[in-house]
mmCIF file of C-alpha atoms in Angstrom:
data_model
loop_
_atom_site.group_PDB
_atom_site.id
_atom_site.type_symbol
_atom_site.label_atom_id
_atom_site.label_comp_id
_atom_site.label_asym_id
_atom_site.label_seq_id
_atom_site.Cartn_x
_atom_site.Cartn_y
_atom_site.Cartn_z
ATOM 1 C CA UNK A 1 5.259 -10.512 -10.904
ATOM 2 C CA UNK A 2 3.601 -8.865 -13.938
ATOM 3 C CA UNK A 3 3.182 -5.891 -15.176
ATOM 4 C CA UNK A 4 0.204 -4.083 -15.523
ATOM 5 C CA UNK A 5 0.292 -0.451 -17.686
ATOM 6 C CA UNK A 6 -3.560 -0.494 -17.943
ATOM 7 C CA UNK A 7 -3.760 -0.038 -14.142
ATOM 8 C CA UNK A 8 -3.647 3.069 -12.392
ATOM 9 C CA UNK A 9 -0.800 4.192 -9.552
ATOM 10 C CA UNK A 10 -1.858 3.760 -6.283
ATOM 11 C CA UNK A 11 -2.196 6.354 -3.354
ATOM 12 C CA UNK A 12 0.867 5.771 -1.520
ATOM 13 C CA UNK A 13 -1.425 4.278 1.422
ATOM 14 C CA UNK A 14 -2.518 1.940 -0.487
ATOM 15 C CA UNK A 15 0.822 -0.028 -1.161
ATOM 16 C CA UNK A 16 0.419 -0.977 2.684
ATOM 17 C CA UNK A 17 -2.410 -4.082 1.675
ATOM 18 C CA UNK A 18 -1.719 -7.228 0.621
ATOM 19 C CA UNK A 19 0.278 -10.496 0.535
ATOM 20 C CA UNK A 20 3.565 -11.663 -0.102
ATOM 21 C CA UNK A 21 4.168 -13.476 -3.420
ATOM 22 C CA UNK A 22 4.775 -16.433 -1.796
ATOM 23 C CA UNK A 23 1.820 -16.627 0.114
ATOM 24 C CA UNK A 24 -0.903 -19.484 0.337
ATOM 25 C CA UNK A 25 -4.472 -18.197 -0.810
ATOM 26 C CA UNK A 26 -7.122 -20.878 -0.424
ATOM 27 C CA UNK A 27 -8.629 -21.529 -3.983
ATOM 28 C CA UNK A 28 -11.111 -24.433 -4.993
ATOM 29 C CA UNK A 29 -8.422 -26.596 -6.442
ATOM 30 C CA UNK A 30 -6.142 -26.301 -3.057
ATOM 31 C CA UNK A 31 -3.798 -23.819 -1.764
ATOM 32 C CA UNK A 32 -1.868 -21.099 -4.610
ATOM 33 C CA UNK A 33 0.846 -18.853 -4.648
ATOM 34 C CA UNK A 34 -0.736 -15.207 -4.404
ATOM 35 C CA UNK A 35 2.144 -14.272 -7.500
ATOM 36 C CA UNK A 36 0.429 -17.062 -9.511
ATOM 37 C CA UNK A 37 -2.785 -15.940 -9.453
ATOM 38 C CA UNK A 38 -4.550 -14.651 -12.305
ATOM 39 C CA UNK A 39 -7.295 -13.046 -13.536
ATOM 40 C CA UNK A 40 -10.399 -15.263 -13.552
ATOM 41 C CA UNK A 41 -9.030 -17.668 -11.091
ATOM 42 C CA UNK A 42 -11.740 -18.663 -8.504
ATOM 43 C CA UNK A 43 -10.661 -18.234 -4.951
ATOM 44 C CA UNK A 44 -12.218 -19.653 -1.820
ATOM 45 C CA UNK A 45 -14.501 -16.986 0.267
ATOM 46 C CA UNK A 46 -15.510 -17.390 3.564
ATOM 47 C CA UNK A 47 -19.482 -16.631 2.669
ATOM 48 C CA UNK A 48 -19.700 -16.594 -0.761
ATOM 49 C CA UNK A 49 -18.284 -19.658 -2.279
ATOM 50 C CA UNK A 50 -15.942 -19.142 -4.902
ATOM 51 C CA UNK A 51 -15.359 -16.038 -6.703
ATOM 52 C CA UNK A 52 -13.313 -14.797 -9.766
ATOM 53 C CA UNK A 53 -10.002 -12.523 -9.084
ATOM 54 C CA UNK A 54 -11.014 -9.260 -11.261
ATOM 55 C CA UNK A 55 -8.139 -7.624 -10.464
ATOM 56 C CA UNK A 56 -4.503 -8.264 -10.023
ATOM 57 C CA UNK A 57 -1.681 -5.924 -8.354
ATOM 58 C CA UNK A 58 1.567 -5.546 -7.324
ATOM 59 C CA UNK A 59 2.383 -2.782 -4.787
ATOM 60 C CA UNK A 60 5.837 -2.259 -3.674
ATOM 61 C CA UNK A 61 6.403 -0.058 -0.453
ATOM 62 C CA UNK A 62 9.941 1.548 -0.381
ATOM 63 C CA UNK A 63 12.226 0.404 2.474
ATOM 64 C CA UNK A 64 12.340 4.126 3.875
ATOM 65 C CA UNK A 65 8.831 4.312 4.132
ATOM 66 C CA UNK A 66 8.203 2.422 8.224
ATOM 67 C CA UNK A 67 4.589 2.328 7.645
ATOM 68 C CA UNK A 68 5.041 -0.004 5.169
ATOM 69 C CA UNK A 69 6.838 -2.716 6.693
ATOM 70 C CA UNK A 70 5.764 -5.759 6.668
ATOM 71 C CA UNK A 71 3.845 -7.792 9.607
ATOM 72 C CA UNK A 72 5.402 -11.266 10.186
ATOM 73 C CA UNK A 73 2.154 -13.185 11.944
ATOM 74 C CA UNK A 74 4.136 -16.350 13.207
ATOM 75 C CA UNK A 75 2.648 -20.002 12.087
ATOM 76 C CA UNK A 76 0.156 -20.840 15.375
ATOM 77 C CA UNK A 77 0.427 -16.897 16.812
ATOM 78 C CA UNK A 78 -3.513 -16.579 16.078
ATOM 79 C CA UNK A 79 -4.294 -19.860 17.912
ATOM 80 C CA UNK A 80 -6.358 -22.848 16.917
ATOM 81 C CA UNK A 81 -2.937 -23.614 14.434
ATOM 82 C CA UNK A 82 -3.345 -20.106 12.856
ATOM 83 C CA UNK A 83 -1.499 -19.357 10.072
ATOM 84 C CA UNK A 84 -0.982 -22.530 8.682
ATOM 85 C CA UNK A 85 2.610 -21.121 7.888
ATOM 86 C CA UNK A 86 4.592 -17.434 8.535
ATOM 87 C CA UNK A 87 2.308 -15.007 6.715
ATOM 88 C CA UNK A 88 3.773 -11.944 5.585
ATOM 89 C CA UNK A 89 1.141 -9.391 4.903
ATOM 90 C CA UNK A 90 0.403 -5.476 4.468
ATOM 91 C CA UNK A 91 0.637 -3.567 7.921
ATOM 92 C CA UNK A 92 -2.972 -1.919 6.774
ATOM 93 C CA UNK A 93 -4.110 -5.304 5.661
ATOM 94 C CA UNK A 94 -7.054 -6.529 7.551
ATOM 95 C CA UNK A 95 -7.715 -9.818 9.364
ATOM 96 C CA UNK A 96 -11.161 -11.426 10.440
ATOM 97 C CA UNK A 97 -10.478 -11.780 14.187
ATOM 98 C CA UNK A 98 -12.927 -14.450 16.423
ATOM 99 C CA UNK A 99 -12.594 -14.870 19.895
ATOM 100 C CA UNK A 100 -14.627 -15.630 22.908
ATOM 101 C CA UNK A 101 -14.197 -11.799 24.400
ATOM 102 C CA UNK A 102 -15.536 -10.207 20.932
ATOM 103 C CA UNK A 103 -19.042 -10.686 20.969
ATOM 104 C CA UNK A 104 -19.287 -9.040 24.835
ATOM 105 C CA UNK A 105 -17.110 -6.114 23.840
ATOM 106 C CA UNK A 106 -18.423 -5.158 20.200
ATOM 107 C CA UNK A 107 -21.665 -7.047 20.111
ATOM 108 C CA UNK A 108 -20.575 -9.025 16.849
ATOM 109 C CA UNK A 109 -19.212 -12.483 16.163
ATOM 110 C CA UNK A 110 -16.162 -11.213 14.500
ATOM 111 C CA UNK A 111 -14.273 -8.257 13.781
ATOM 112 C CA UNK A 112 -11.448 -6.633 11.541
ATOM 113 C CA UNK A 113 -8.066 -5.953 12.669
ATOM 114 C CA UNK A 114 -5.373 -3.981 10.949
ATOM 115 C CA UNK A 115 -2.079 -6.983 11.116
ATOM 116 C CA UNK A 116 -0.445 -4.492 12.769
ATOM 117 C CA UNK A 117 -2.504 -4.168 15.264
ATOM 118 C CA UNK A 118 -1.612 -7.621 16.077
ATOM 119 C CA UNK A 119 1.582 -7.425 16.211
ATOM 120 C CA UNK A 120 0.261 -4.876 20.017
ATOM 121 C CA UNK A 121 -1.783 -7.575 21.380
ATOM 122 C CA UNK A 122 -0.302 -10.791 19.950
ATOM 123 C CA UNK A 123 2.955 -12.815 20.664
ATOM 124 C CA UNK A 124 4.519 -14.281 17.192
ATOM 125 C CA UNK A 125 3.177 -11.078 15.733
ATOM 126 C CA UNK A 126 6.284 -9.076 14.649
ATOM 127 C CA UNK A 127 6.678 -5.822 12.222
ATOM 128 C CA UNK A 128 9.621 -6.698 9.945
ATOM 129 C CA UNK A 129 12.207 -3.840 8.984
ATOM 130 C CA UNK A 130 12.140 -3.444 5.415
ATOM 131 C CA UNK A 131 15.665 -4.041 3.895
ATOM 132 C CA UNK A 132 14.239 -4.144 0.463
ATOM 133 C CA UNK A 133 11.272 -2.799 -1.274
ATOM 134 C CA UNK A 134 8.397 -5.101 0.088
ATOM 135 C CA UNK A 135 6.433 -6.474 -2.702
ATOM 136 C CA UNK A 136 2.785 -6.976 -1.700
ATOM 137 C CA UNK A 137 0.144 -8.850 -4.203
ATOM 138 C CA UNK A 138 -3.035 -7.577 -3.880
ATOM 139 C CA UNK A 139 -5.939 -9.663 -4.975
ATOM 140 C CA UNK A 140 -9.502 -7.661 -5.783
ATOM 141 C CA UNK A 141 -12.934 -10.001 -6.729
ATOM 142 C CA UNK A 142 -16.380 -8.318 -8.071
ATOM 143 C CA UNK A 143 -17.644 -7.964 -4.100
ATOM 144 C CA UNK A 144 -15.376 -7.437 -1.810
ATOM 145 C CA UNK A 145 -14.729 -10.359 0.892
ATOM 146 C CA UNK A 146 -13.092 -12.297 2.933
ATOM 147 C CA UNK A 147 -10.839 -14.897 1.574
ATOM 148 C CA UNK A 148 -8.021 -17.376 3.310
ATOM 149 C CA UNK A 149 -3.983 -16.362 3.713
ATOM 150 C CA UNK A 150 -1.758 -19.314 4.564
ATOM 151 C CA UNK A 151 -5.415 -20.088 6.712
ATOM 152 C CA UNK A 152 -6.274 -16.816 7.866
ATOM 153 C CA UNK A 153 -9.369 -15.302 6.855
ATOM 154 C CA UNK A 154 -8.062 -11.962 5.416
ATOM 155 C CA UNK A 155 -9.991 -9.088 2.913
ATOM 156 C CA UNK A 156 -9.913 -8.645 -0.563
ATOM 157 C CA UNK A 157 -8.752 -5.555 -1.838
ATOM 158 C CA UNK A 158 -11.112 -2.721 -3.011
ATOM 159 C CA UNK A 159 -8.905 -0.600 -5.551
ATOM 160 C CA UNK A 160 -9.064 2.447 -3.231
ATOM 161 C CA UNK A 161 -7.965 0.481 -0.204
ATOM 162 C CA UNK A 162 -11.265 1.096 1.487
ATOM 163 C CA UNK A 163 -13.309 -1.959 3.126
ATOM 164 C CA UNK A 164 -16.383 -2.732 2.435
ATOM 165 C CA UNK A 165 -17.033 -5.678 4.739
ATOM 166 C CA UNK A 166 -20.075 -6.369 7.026
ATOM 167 C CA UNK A 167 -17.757 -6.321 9.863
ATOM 168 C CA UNK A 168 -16.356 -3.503 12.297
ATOM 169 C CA UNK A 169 -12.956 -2.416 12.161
ATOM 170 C CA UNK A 170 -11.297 -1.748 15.974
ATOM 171 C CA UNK A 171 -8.008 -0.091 16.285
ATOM 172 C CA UNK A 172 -5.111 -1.827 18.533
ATOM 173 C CA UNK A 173 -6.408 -0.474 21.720
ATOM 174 C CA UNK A 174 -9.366 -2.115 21.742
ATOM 175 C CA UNK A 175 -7.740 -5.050 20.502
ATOM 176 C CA UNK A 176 -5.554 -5.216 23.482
ATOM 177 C CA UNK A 177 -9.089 -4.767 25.798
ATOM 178 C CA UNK A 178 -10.480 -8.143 23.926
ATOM 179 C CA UNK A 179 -8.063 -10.421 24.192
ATOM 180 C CA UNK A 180 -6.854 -9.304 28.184
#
């Protein structure tokens, strides 16, 4: 990863969002490694074509610190072949979630999820125990939206970790409710 001593430190919360390095973010030119990204690299966006990374980060979340682990969202557990592979992401980390209950229960097409939320309602969903530090890349544009994750339309990071997305965000329980 690279270093960035022109950045501020994050609030501590704030390590919680993002991807692992190895992770596949949809881009014009095909799939990338989150880690390679730069930059100025165009990304893919779900309703704004592409866009230009502005900002760059690496947070690492201490193994001691549980709400920081890692959620493991299994290749397929999000149906319709969702992820395209394991995605590893930030347990804060939000995820565009469709299905067929949403619009009767929140009156919108979609809706945000925290991933571990998921990990409540969802088999293949799993929070991993930290062994090491987990290294999350966090990817910011000019306007915050919603990009692609091994598949998965996921947020881009606002540098406070707040979300700025046309789209309500529902806590696990109400999760659980949707998909019953």
């Amino acid at each position: 990863m690279r270093h960035h001593p022109e950045l501020q430190a994050l609030a501590p919360w704030v390590a919680a969002f993002g991807f692992a390095p190895h992770t596949q973010i949809a881009t014009p030119n095909g799939l990338r490694d989150a880690q390679d990204l730069r930059v100025c690299d165009l990304v893919t966006t779900r309703d704004d074509g592409a866009m230009p990374i502005s900002d760059v980060r690496e947070a690492v979340a201490a193994p001691a610190e549980r709400a920081h682990y890692p959620v493991r969202i299994s290749k397929g557990a999000l149906g319709f072949g969702l992820p395209l592979a394991d995605l590893d992401i930030g347990p804060q980390h939000r995820v565009l979630f469709q299905h067929i209950r949403v619009p009767l229960l929140f009156g919108e097409d979609a809706v945000l999820v925290r991933a571990k939320s998921l990990a409540a309602s969802h088999d293949g969903v799993t929070v991993q125990r930290a062994v090491v530090p987990a290294s999350y890349v966090q990817l910011t544009l000019p306007k915050q939206s919603v990009i692609y994750a091994n598949g998965v339309p996921v947020e881009s990071i606002l540098p406070d970790g707040i979300c700025d997305l046309p789209f309500m965000t529902i806590r696990a329980w109400e999760l659980q409710a949707a998909v019953a």
